Amino acid sequence: MCTSIFITTKDDKHVLSRTMDFSYPLNIGPMYFPRKHSWLSDSDQAQRVNTLGFLGTGRETGGTYLVSDGVNERGISIAELYLPGEAVYQSSAKPGKINLCPQEFIMWVLGTIESLEELEEMLPFVNLVGKTIPELGVVVPLHWILTDTKGRSVVIEPTGSELSFKENPVNVLTNSPQLEWHIENLRNYLNVQPEQLPKVKFGEYEASPFSQGTGTSGLPGGYTPPERFVRAAFFKEHIEEAENEEEAVRNSLHILGTVKIPKGIVIETTGSPDYSQFISILCNESRTIYYQDYSSNSITKVSMTDELLKQEDIKEFKVSKTLEYK
């Protein structure tokens, strides 16, 4: 599952946010990964070393780290979302390629890539090898949304022998089908609008709206990827434009509130609830992550300061998992 949106503020800040919808308890939170962090790729056992520091939402598992989203010191942000039934990976590592497992792609991007232009040039050399995450016991079918400080938004989808690099004009991403299908599907909702619908005559009877909000009556209300994509695109398009980063965070929470899944509403075939375990919001300019756990109404804020960039060890940040009252 998962939903992601990208917002540009009036003062030219760029904010990527996402819900993490999953049934398995991830128990992850904000972390800082330093420059020169060394890690071993499970795709070919090659040792890789990050050149850039970054903040991400992640956790340690089995001696390695899984990261679901983040922003690096060059203002590149990224989030991974599920693409079930459509993701295509390679069966083995290839000589001369940058071999990675799907779950390692974010670590490589945030620790290596300084611009989306650089990523576009390097992408043909990336080979994603389908290997399971031992803790989950599955090969995770992923695609990624990436943004920068210029306001560019792209999606990378592994649907062939090479990764597809796609411009994202809607600045929204959910799950399957592929991005192009979701964009075309918006043509089914041209009638949806914030404005009230006018009165309509039926013979001598003039029907008037029961109350406000009639223009939104065509919005889909379920939690399938297409329905969440349409709702997120509509709310992002029409919400009052954010003046600054703080307002963008607030807008992101309101928009994602229309698509986040309460526990118990969506049940997988295994019987487990698929729900929005957290919301993370990333600002490319301030290099900040805002994190809100499912169990809490408070937000943990972590910024990439000069002091943090000098740190040589991975740092984990505590988050609130309770309701707070004032």
Short mmCIF file of C-alpha atoms in Angstrom, two decimals:
data_model
loop_
_atom_site.label_atom_id
_atom_site.label_comp_id
_atom_site.label_asym_id
_atom_site.label_seq_id
_atom_site.Cartn_x
_atom_site.Cartn_y
_atom_site.Cartn_z
CA MET A 1 0.00 0.00 0.00
CA CYS A 2 1.23 3.58 0.78
CA THR A 3 0.51 7.03 -0.66
CA SER A 4 2.99 9.81 -1.41
CA ILE A 5 2.56 13.49 -2.41
CA PHE A 6 4.94 16.31 -3.34
CA ILE A 7 4.24 19.98 -2.52
CA THR A 8 5.93 23.25 -3.52
CA THR A 9 5.35 26.23 -1.20
CA LYS A 10 4.99 29.90 -2.11
CA ASP A 11 8.49 30.59 -0.76
CA ASP A 12 9.89 27.78 -2.96
CA LYS A 13 10.30 24.98 -0.44
CA HIS A 14 9.81 21.43 -1.69
CA VAL A 15 8.22 18.82 0.56
CA LEU A 16 7.76 15.09 -0.11
CA SER A 17 5.50 13.15 2.25
CA ARG A 18 4.12 9.64 2.51
CA THR A 19 2.04 7.18 4.49
CA MET A 20 3.58 3.81 5.22
CA ASP A 21 0.79 1.26 4.92
CA PHE A 22 1.85 -2.24 5.89
CA SER A 23 0.54 -5.23 7.84
CA TYR A 24 3.83 -6.44 9.34
CA PRO A 25 4.92 -4.26 12.31
CA LEU A 26 7.94 -2.34 11.00
CA ASN A 27 8.93 -0.53 14.22
CA ILE A 28 11.06 2.01 12.38
CA GLY A 29 11.79 5.68 12.92
CA PRO A 30 14.05 8.61 11.97
CA MET A 31 17.75 7.85 11.63
CA TYR A 32 20.87 9.65 10.47
CA PHE A 33 23.32 7.81 8.19
CA PRO A 34 26.76 9.48 8.02
CA ARG A 35 29.13 10.04 5.15
CA LYS A 36 31.45 7.07 4.69
CA HIS A 37 28.85 4.64 6.02
CA SER A 38 29.92 1.25 4.66
CA TRP A 39 27.44 -1.49 3.81
CA LEU A 40 27.43 -4.85 2.04
CA SER A 41 25.03 -5.42 -0.86
CA ASP A 42 23.22 -8.74 -0.64
CA SER A 43 23.00 -8.77 -4.45
CA ASP A 44 26.69 -9.47 -5.08
CA GLN A 45 28.38 -9.09 -1.67
CA ALA A 46 30.11 -5.92 -2.88
CA GLN A 47 31.16 -3.41 -0.24
CA ARG A 48 29.63 0.03 -0.84
CA VAL A 49 30.51 3.29 0.87
CA ASN A 50 28.22 6.31 1.06
CA THR A 51 29.68 9.68 0.12
CA LEU A 52 26.69 11.71 1.38
CA GLY A 53 24.99 11.96 4.73
CA PHE A 54 21.23 11.57 4.91
CA LEU A 55 18.22 11.36 7.18
CA GLY A 56 15.87 8.45 6.64
CA THR A 57 13.07 6.44 8.18
CA GLY A 58 14.64 3.08 8.91
CA ARG A 59 15.73 0.32 11.24
CA GLU A 60 18.48 -2.23 11.74
CA THR A 61 17.65 -5.84 11.00
CA GLY A 62 19.96 -8.82 10.74
CA GLY A 63 23.10 -6.68 10.69
CA THR A 64 21.88 -4.44 7.88
CA TYR A 65 19.61 -1.41 7.60
CA LEU A 66 16.30 -1.02 5.81
CA VAL A 67 15.28 2.51 4.82
CA SER A 68 11.82 3.37 3.47
CA ASP A 69 12.31 7.07 2.68
CA GLY A 70 14.71 9.94 3.33
CA VAL A 71 16.45 13.14 2.27
CA ASN A 72 20.18 13.63 1.73
CA GLU A 73 22.51 16.60 2.18
CA ARG A 74 22.08 17.60 -1.49
CA GLY A 75 18.32 17.96 -1.11
CA ILE A 76 17.33 14.75 -2.90
CA SER A 77 14.36 13.02 -1.28
CA ILE A 78 12.93 9.60 -2.04
CA ALA A 79 10.20 7.24 -0.85
CA GLU A 80 9.56 3.61 -1.76
CA LEU A 81 6.05 2.24 -2.32
CA TYR A 82 4.74 -1.21 -3.23
CA LEU A 83 4.16 -2.16 -6.88
CA PRO A 84 2.73 -5.71 -6.56
CA GLY A 85 2.21 -7.75 -9.70
CA GLU A 86 4.22 -5.33 -11.86
CA ALA A 87 7.77 -5.10 -10.46
CA VAL A 88 10.34 -7.01 -12.52
CA TYR A 89 13.78 -7.83 -11.09
CA GLN A 90 16.78 -9.69 -12.45
CA SER A 91 17.68 -13.19 -11.27
CA SER A 92 21.38 -12.53 -10.65
CA ALA A 93 24.09 -9.90 -10.42
CA LYS A 94 25.74 -8.75 -13.65
CA PRO A 95 29.42 -7.89 -14.15
CA GLY A 96 30.12 -4.20 -14.68
CA LYS A 97 26.74 -3.16 -13.23
CA ILE A 98 25.75 -1.46 -10.00
CA ASN A 99 24.08 -4.50 -8.48
CA LEU A 100 21.54 -3.82 -5.74
CA CYS A 101 18.61 -5.53 -4.06
CA PRO A 102 15.35 -3.56 -4.33
CA GLN A 103 15.41 -2.79 -0.61
CA GLU A 104 18.93 -1.35 -0.98
CA PHE A 105 18.08 1.14 -3.72
CA ILE A 106 17.20 3.96 -1.31
CA MET A 107 20.44 3.53 0.65
CA TRP A 108 22.41 3.79 -2.61
CA VAL A 109 20.49 6.81 -3.93
CA LEU A 110 20.60 8.85 -0.73
CA GLY A 111 24.22 7.95 0.02
CA THR A 112 25.51 8.52 -3.52
CA ILE A 113 23.32 10.68 -5.77
CA GLU A 114 23.72 14.49 -5.83
CA SER A 115 21.07 15.35 -8.44
CA LEU A 116 18.22 13.77 -10.37
CA GLU A 117 20.15 14.50 -13.56
CA GLU A 118 23.02 12.37 -12.26
CA LEU A 119 20.62 9.59 -11.32
CA GLU A 120 19.05 9.63 -14.79
CA GLU A 121 22.50 9.14 -16.33
CA MET A 122 23.47 6.34 -13.95
CA LEU A 123 20.19 4.44 -13.95
CA PRO A 124 20.96 2.28 -17.05
CA PHE A 125 23.91 0.84 -15.11
CA VAL A 126 21.78 -0.21 -12.12
CA ASN A 127 20.80 -3.88 -11.94
CA LEU A 128 18.15 -4.79 -9.36
CA VAL A 129 18.45 -8.39 -8.18
CA GLY A 130 15.35 -9.95 -6.68
CA LYS A 131 16.32 -11.20 -3.22
CA THR A 132 14.15 -11.68 -0.19
CA ILE A 133 14.23 -9.61 2.97
CA PRO A 134 14.89 -12.39 5.51
CA GLU A 135 12.69 -10.81 8.17
CA LEU A 136 9.72 -10.60 5.78
CA GLY A 137 10.48 -13.72 3.75
CA VAL A 138 9.49 -12.06 0.46
CA VAL A 139 11.01 -10.19 -2.46
CA VAL A 140 9.50 -6.73 -2.05
CA PRO A 141 7.90 -5.32 -5.25
CA LEU A 142 8.84 -1.63 -5.17
CA HIS A 143 8.78 1.59 -7.14
CA TRP A 144 10.09 4.97 -6.02
CA ILE A 145 9.18 8.66 -6.10
CA LEU A 146 12.10 11.12 -6.02
CA THR A 147 12.21 14.94 -5.80
CA ASP A 148 14.79 17.73 -5.64
CA THR A 149 15.20 21.40 -4.70
CA LYS A 150 14.26 22.51 -8.23
CA GLY A 151 10.74 21.13 -7.86
CA ARG A 152 11.33 18.15 -10.13
CA SER A 153 9.41 14.98 -9.34
CA VAL A 154 10.15 11.63 -10.98
CA VAL A 155 9.13 8.02 -10.53
CA ILE A 156 11.37 5.00 -11.09
CA GLU A 157 9.64 1.72 -11.90
CA PRO A 158 11.33 -1.69 -12.45
CA THR A 159 8.98 -3.05 -15.09
CA GLY A 160 11.48 -4.33 -17.67
CA SER A 161 15.11 -5.29 -18.13
CA GLU A 162 16.07 -1.68 -17.25
CA LEU A 163 14.62 0.74 -14.75
CA SER A 164 12.16 3.29 -16.15
CA PHE A 165 12.78 6.95 -15.28
CA LYS A 166 9.46 8.84 -15.54
CA GLU A 167 8.54 12.47 -15.00
CA ASN A 168 5.65 12.78 -12.57
CA PRO A 169 3.41 15.73 -13.56
CA VAL A 170 0.79 14.96 -10.88
CA ASN A 171 3.27 14.72 -7.96
CA VAL A 172 1.36 11.80 -6.44
CA LEU A 173 2.20 8.10 -6.20
CA THR A 174 0.41 5.10 -4.73
CA ASN A 175 0.72 1.46 -5.83
CA SER A 176 -0.16 -0.75 -8.80
CA PRO A 177 -0.86 -0.21 -11.65
CA GLN A 178 2.02 1.78 -13.13
CA LEU A 179 2.15 5.59 -13.00
CA GLU A 180 0.81 6.17 -16.53
CA TRP A 181 -2.39 4.25 -15.74
CA HIS A 182 -3.12 6.39 -12.67
CA ILE A 183 -2.57 9.61 -14.63
CA GLU A 184 -4.95 8.47 -17.39
CA ASN A 185 -7.52 7.44 -14.79
CA LEU A 186 -7.81 11.06 -13.61
CA ARG A 187 -9.81 11.70 -16.79
CA ASN A 188 -12.69 9.84 -15.15
CA TYR A 189 -12.99 12.56 -12.49
CA LEU A 190 -13.26 15.78 -14.49
CA ASN A 191 -16.61 16.46 -12.83
CA VAL A 192 -15.18 16.64 -9.31
CA GLN A 193 -14.69 20.20 -8.00
CA PRO A 194 -14.51 22.16 -4.75
CA GLU A 195 -17.38 24.44 -5.79
CA GLN A 196 -21.01 23.71 -4.99
CA LEU A 197 -23.16 22.21 -7.76
CA PRO A 198 -25.98 24.46 -9.05
CA LYS A 199 -29.70 23.86 -8.61
CA VAL A 200 -31.31 21.61 -11.25
CA LYS A 201 -34.93 21.64 -12.50
CA PHE A 202 -36.96 18.45 -12.89
CA GLY A 203 -40.17 19.63 -14.57
CA GLU A 204 -41.66 22.20 -12.21
CA TYR A 205 -39.52 21.03 -9.30
CA GLU A 206 -36.18 22.78 -8.65
CA ALA A 207 -33.78 20.51 -6.75
CA SER A 208 -31.24 22.24 -4.56
CA PRO A 209 -28.25 20.72 -2.71
CA PHE A 210 -28.87 19.26 0.75
CA SER A 211 -25.74 20.96 2.07
CA GLN A 212 -22.17 21.96 1.12
CA GLY A 213 -19.71 19.69 -0.67
CA THR A 214 -21.82 18.53 -3.61
CA GLY A 215 -18.95 19.20 -6.01
CA THR A 216 -16.91 16.47 -4.31
CA SER A 217 -19.65 13.82 -4.46
CA GLY A 218 -17.82 12.00 -7.28
CA LEU A 219 -14.64 11.40 -5.27
CA PRO A 220 -13.93 7.69 -4.68
CA GLY A 221 -13.99 6.70 -1.02
CA GLY A 222 -12.20 3.35 -0.84
CA TYR A 223 -8.59 2.46 -0.10
CA THR A 224 -7.50 0.82 -3.35
CA PRO A 225 -4.44 2.42 -4.99
CA PRO A 226 -6.50 4.08 -7.78
CA GLU A 227 -8.96 5.55 -5.26
CA ARG A 228 -6.20 6.86 -3.01
CA PHE A 229 -4.36 8.31 -6.01
CA VAL A 230 -7.45 10.25 -7.13
CA ARG A 231 -8.21 11.57 -3.63
CA ALA A 232 -4.61 12.58 -2.99
CA ALA A 233 -4.35 14.32 -6.39
CA PHE A 234 -7.64 16.20 -5.84
CA PHE A 235 -6.84 17.38 -2.31
CA LYS A 236 -3.26 18.32 -3.22
CA GLU A 237 -4.50 20.32 -6.21
CA HIS A 238 -7.17 22.28 -4.35
CA ILE A 239 -5.93 22.71 -0.79
CA GLU A 240 -4.98 26.30 0.08
CA GLU A 241 -1.39 26.78 -1.07
CA ALA A 242 1.23 26.61 1.69
CA GLU A 243 3.17 29.80 2.37
CA ASN A 244 6.20 28.05 3.87
CA GLU A 245 7.62 24.78 5.15
CA GLU A 246 5.54 24.73 8.32
CA GLU A 247 2.32 25.16 6.36
CA ALA A 248 3.44 22.48 3.89
CA VAL A 249 3.84 20.05 6.77
CA ARG A 250 0.35 20.91 7.98
CA ASN A 251 -1.11 20.57 4.46
CA SER A 252 0.65 17.23 4.01
CA LEU A 253 -0.91 15.89 7.20
CA HIS A 254 -4.37 17.06 6.10
CA ILE A 255 -4.04 15.59 2.60
CA LEU A 256 -2.61 12.29 3.79
CA GLY A 257 -5.34 12.18 6.41
CA THR A 258 -7.78 11.53 3.56
CA VAL A 259 -5.93 8.36 2.51
CA LYS A 260 -4.31 6.99 5.67
CA ILE A 261 -5.79 3.67 6.77
CA PRO A 262 -6.98 3.05 10.35
CA LYS A 263 -6.19 -0.36 11.79
CA GLY A 264 -8.99 -2.82 11.09
CA ILE A 265 -10.44 -1.17 7.96
CA VAL A 266 -8.34 -3.10 5.40
CA ILE A 267 -7.70 -6.79 6.15
CA GLU A 268 -5.30 -8.88 4.07
CA THR A 269 -6.11 -12.45 2.98
CA THR A 270 -3.84 -13.60 5.83
CA GLY A 271 -6.19 -11.93 8.30
CA SER A 272 -3.69 -9.20 9.23
CA PRO A 273 -4.71 -5.52 9.16
CA ASP A 274 -2.97 -3.34 6.58
CA TYR A 275 -2.79 0.13 8.12
CA SER A 276 -0.84 3.40 8.00
CA GLN A 277 1.93 2.74 10.51
CA PHE A 278 3.43 6.20 10.18
CA ILE A 279 3.58 9.39 8.15
CA SER A 280 6.94 10.89 7.20
CA ILE A 281 7.39 14.34 5.67
CA LEU A 282 10.68 15.46 4.08
CA CYS A 283 11.77 19.01 3.23
CA ASN A 284 14.49 19.16 0.57
CA GLU A 285 15.77 22.64 1.48
CA SER A 286 16.01 22.34 5.27
CA ARG A 287 16.99 18.64 5.03
CA THR A 288 14.38 17.87 7.67
CA ILE A 289 12.27 14.83 8.43
CA TYR A 290 8.96 15.08 10.28
CA TYR A 291 7.70 11.76 11.63
CA GLN A 292 4.29 10.89 13.10
CA ASP A 293 3.63 7.40 14.44
CA TYR A 294 0.21 5.74 14.14
CA SER A 295 -0.14 5.68 17.93
CA SER A 296 0.65 9.36 18.48
CA ASN A 297 -0.66 12.81 17.66
CA SER A 298 2.76 14.40 18.10
CA ILE A 299 5.45 14.95 15.45
CA THR A 300 9.15 14.21 15.80
CA LYS A 301 11.28 16.72 13.88
CA VAL A 302 14.92 16.07 12.95
CA SER A 303 17.04 18.42 10.81
CA MET A 304 20.40 17.77 9.18
CA THR A 305 22.54 20.34 10.98
CA ASP A 306 26.24 20.95 10.36
CA GLU A 307 26.90 19.27 13.70
CA LEU A 308 24.96 16.18 12.65
CA LEU A 309 26.83 16.01 9.34
CA LYS A 310 30.11 15.80 11.26
CA GLN A 311 28.93 12.72 13.12
CA GLU A 312 30.60 9.49 12.07
CA ASP A 313 28.13 7.00 13.52
CA ILE A 314 24.55 6.11 12.70
CA LYS A 315 22.15 7.88 15.02
CA GLU A 316 18.60 6.82 15.90
CA PHE A 317 15.99 9.28 17.17
CA LYS A 318 13.25 8.46 19.65
CA VAL A 319 9.66 9.06 18.61
CA SER A 320 6.48 9.40 20.63
CA LYS A 321 4.05 6.49 20.46
CA THR A 322 1.41 7.88 22.81
CA LEU A 323 -1.26 10.55 22.69
CA GLU A 324 -0.11 13.85 24.17
CA TYR A 325 -2.42 16.37 25.81
CA LYS A 326 -1.96 20.04 26.64
#
